[in-house]
mmCIF file of C-alpha atoms in Angstrom:
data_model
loop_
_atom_site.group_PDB
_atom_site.id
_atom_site.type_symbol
_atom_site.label_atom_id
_atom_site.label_comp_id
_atom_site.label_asym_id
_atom_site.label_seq_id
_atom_site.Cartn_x
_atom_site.Cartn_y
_atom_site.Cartn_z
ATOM 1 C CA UNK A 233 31.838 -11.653 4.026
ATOM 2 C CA UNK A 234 31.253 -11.136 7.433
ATOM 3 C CA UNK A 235 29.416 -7.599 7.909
ATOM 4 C CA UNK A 236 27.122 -9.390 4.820
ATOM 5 C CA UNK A 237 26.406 -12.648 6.887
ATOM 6 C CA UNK A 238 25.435 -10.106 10.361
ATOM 7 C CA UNK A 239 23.172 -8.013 7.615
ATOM 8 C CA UNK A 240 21.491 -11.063 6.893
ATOM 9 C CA UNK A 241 21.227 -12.163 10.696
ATOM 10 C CA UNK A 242 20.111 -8.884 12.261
ATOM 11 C CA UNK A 243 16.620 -9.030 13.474
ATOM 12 C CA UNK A 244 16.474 -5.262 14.324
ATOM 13 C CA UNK A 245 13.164 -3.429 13.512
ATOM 14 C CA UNK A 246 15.526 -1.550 11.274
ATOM 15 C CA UNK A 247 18.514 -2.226 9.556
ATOM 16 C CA UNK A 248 20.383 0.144 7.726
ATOM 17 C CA UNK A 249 23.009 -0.693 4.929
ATOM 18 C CA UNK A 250 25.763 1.959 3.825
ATOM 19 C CA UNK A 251 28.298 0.030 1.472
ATOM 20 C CA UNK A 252 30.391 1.129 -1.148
ATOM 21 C CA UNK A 253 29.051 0.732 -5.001
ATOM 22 C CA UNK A 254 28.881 -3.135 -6.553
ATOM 23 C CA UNK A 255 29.971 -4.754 -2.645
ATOM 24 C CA UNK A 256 26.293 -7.078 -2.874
ATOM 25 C CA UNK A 257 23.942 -4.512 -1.273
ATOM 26 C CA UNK A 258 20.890 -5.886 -3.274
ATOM 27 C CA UNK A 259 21.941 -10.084 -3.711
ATOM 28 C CA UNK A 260 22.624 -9.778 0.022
ATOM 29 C CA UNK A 261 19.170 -8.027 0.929
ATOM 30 C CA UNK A 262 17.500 -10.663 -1.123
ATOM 31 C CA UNK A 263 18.953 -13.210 0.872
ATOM 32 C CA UNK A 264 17.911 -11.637 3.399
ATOM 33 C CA UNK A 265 14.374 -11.423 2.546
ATOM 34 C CA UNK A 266 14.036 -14.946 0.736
ATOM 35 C CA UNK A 267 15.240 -16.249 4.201
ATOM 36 C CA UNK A 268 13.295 -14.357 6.555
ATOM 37 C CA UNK A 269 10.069 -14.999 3.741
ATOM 38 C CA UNK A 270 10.610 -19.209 4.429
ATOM 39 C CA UNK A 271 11.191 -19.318 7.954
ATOM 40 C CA UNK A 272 9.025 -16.517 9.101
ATOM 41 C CA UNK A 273 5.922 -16.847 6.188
ATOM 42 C CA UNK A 274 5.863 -13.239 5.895
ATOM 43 C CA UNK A 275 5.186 -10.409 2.819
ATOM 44 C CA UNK A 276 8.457 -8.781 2.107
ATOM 45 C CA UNK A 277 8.358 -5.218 -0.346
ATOM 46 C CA UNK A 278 10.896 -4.339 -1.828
ATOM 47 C CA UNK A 279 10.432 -0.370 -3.116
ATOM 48 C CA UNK A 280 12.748 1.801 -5.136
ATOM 49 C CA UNK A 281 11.959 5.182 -6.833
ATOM 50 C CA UNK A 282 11.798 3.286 -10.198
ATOM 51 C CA UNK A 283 10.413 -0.022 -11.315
ATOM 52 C CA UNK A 284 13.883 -1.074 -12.997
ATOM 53 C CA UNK A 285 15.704 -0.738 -9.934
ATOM 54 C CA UNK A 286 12.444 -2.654 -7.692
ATOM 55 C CA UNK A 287 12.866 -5.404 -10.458
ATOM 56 C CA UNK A 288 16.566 -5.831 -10.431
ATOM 57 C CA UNK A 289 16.341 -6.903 -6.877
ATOM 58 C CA UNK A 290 13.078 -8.676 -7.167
ATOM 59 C CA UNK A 291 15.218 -11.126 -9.967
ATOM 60 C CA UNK A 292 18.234 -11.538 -7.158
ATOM 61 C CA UNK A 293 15.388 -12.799 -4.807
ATOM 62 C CA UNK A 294 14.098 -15.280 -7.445
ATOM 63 C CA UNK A 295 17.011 -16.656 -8.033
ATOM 64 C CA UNK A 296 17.649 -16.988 -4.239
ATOM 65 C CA UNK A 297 14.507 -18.641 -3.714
ATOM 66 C CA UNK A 298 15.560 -21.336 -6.075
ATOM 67 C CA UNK A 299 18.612 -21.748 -4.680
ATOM 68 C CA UNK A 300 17.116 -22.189 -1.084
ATOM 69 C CA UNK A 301 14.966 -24.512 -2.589
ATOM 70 C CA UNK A 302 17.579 -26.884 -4.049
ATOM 71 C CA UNK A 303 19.339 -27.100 -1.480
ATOM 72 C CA UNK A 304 17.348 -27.427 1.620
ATOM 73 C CA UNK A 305 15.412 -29.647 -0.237
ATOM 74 C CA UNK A 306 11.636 -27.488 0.082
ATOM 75 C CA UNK A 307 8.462 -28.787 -1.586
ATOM 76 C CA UNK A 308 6.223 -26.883 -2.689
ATOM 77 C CA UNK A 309 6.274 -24.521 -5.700
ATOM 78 C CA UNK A 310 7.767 -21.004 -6.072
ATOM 79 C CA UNK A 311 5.662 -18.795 -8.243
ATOM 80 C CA UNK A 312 6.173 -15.487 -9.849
ATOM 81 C CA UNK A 313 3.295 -13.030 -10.800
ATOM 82 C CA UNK A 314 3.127 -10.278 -12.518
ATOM 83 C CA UNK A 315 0.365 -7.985 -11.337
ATOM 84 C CA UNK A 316 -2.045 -5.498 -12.549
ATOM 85 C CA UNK A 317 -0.959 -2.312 -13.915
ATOM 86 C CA UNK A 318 -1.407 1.134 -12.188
ATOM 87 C CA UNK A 319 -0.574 4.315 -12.613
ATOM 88 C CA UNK A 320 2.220 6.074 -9.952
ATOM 89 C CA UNK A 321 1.855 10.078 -10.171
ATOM 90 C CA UNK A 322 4.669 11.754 -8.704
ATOM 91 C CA UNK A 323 3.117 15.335 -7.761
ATOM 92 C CA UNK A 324 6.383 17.137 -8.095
ATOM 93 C CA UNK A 325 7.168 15.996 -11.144
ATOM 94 C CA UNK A 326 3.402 16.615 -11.866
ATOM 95 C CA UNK A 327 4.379 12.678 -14.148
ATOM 96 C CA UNK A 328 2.247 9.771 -14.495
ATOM 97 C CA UNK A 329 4.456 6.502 -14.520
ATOM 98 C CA UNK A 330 2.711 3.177 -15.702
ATOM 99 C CA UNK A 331 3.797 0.660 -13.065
ATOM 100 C CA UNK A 332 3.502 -3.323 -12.649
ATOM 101 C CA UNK A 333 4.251 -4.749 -8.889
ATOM 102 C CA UNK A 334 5.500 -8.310 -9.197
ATOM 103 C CA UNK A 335 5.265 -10.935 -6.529
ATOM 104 C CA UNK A 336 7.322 -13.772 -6.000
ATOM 105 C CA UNK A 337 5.125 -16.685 -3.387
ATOM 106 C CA UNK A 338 7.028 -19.008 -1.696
ATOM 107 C CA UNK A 339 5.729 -22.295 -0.421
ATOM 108 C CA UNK A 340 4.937 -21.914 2.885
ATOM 109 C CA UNK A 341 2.938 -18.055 2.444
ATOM 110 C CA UNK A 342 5.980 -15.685 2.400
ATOM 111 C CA UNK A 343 6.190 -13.468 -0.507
ATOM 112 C CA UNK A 344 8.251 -11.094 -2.130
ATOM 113 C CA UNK A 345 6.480 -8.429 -4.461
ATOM 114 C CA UNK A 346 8.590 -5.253 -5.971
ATOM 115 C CA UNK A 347 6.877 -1.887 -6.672
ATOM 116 C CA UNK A 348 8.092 2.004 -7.209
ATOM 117 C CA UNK A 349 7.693 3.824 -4.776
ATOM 118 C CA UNK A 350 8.057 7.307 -6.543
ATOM 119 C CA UNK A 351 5.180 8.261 -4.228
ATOM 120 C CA UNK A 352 4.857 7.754 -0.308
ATOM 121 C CA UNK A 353 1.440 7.501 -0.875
ATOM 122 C CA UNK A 354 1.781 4.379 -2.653
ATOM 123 C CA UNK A 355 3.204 2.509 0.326
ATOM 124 C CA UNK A 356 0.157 3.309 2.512
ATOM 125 C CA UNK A 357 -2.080 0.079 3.953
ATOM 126 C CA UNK A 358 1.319 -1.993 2.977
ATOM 127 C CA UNK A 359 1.636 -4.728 5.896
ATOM 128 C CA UNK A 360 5.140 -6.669 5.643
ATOM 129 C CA UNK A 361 8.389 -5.872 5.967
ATOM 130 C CA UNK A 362 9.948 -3.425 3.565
ATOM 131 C CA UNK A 363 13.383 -3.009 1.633
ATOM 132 C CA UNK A 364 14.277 0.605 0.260
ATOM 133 C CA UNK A 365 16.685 0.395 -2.041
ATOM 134 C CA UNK A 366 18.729 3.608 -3.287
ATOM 135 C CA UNK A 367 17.141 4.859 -0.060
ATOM 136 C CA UNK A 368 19.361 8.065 -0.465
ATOM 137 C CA UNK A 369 18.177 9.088 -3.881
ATOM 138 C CA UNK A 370 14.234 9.410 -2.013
ATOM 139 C CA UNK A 371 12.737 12.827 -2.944
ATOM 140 C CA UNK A 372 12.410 15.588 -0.613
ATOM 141 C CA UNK A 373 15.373 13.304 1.481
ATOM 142 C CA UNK A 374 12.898 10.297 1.636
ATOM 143 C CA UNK A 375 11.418 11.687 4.702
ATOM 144 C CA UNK A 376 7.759 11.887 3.753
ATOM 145 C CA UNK A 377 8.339 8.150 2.266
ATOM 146 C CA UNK A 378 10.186 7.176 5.853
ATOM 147 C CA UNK A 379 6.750 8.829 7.783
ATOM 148 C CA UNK A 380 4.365 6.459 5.758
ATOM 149 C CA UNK A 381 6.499 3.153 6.274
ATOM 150 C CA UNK A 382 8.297 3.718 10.416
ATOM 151 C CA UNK A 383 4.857 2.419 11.849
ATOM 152 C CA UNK A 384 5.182 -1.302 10.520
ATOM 153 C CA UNK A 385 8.522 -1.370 12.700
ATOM 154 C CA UNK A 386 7.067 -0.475 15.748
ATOM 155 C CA UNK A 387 4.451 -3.400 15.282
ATOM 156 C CA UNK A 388 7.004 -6.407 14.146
ATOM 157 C CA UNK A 389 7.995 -5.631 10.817
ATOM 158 C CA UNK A 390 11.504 -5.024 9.802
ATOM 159 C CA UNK A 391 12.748 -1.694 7.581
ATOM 160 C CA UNK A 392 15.612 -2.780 6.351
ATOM 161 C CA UNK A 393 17.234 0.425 3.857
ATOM 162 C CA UNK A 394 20.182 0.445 1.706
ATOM 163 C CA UNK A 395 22.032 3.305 -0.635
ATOM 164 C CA UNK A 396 25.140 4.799 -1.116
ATOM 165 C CA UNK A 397 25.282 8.016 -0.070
ATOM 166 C CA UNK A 398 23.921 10.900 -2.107
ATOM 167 C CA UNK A 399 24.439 13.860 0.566
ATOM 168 C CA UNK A 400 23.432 14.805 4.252
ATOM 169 C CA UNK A 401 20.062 16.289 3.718
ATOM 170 C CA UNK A 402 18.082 12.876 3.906
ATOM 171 C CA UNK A 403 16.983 10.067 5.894
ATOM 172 C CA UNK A 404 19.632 8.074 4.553
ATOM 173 C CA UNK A 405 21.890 10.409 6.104
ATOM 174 C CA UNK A 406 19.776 10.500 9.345
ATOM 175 C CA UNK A 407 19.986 6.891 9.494
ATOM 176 C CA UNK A 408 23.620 6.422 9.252
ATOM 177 C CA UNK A 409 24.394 9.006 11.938
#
């Protein structure tokens, strides 16, 4: 559809998603990523409050990559890791949550790697571009998470953020307006 094929095309430091439920939020950010991760060469995160969701769209880029692969013909081998465990503490929920990031490498050095992001804290020293996914379910409005991850736009990298929206106290909300 077209407003999916200008999502994929827009090169603004940020791009911001707001699409009803099931209309290809996550297979079209993964396009958007895989593509941007071959021509480009650079480390694309995807982050979501929970490791399911961070996975879900981590598969839709694998399976992107291999189609890329097929059919503009790229040597080279695509490889998916699964990383070390660590632990994700979420202070307000005063919770531990065991967590695995998994990366996908792409011939050419651009990578994909998913990880929760229950914690801003956890996205500090991150250099790449970043996808937030369910950007609008972000505690405390996903502002503290939004402070932590804004720098990398200002210095090349893209924020690109998608959700549906879950109310008008949040970044989400901020970002829409």
């Amino acid at each position: 559809r077209p407003y999916q094929r200008n999502f994929v095309l827009d090169k603004e430091r940020v791009v911001v998603a707001i699409w009803s439920r099931q209309a290809g939020k996550d297979f079209t950010t993964a396009v958007k990523a895989v593509d941007d991760a071959f021509e480009t060469h650079q480390a694309w995160y995807i982050v979501s409050l929970t490791q399911r969701q961070a996975d879900a769209t981590f598969a839709k880029c694998q399976k992107v990559a291999e189609i890329y692969k097929a059919i503009l013909k790229i040597t080279g081998v695509i490889t998916s890791v699964d990383g070390e465990e660590y632990i994700d503490y979420d202070v307000d929920l005063d919770e531990a949550f065991r967590c695995k990031a998994r990366t996908l490498f792409l011939p050419g050095g651009g990578s994909v790697t998913s990880l929760p992001g229950r914690h801003p804290d956890t996205l500090a020293g991150l250099t790449g571009n970043i996808i937030f996914t369910e950007f609008g379910l972000f505690p405390k409005g996903g502002y503290e998470h939004w402070r932590v991850v804004f720098p990398l736009a200002t210095i090349g990298y893209q924020v690109v953020v998608i959700s549906t929206p879950r109310g008008k106290n949040s970044k989400f909300f901020e970002l829409v307006s």
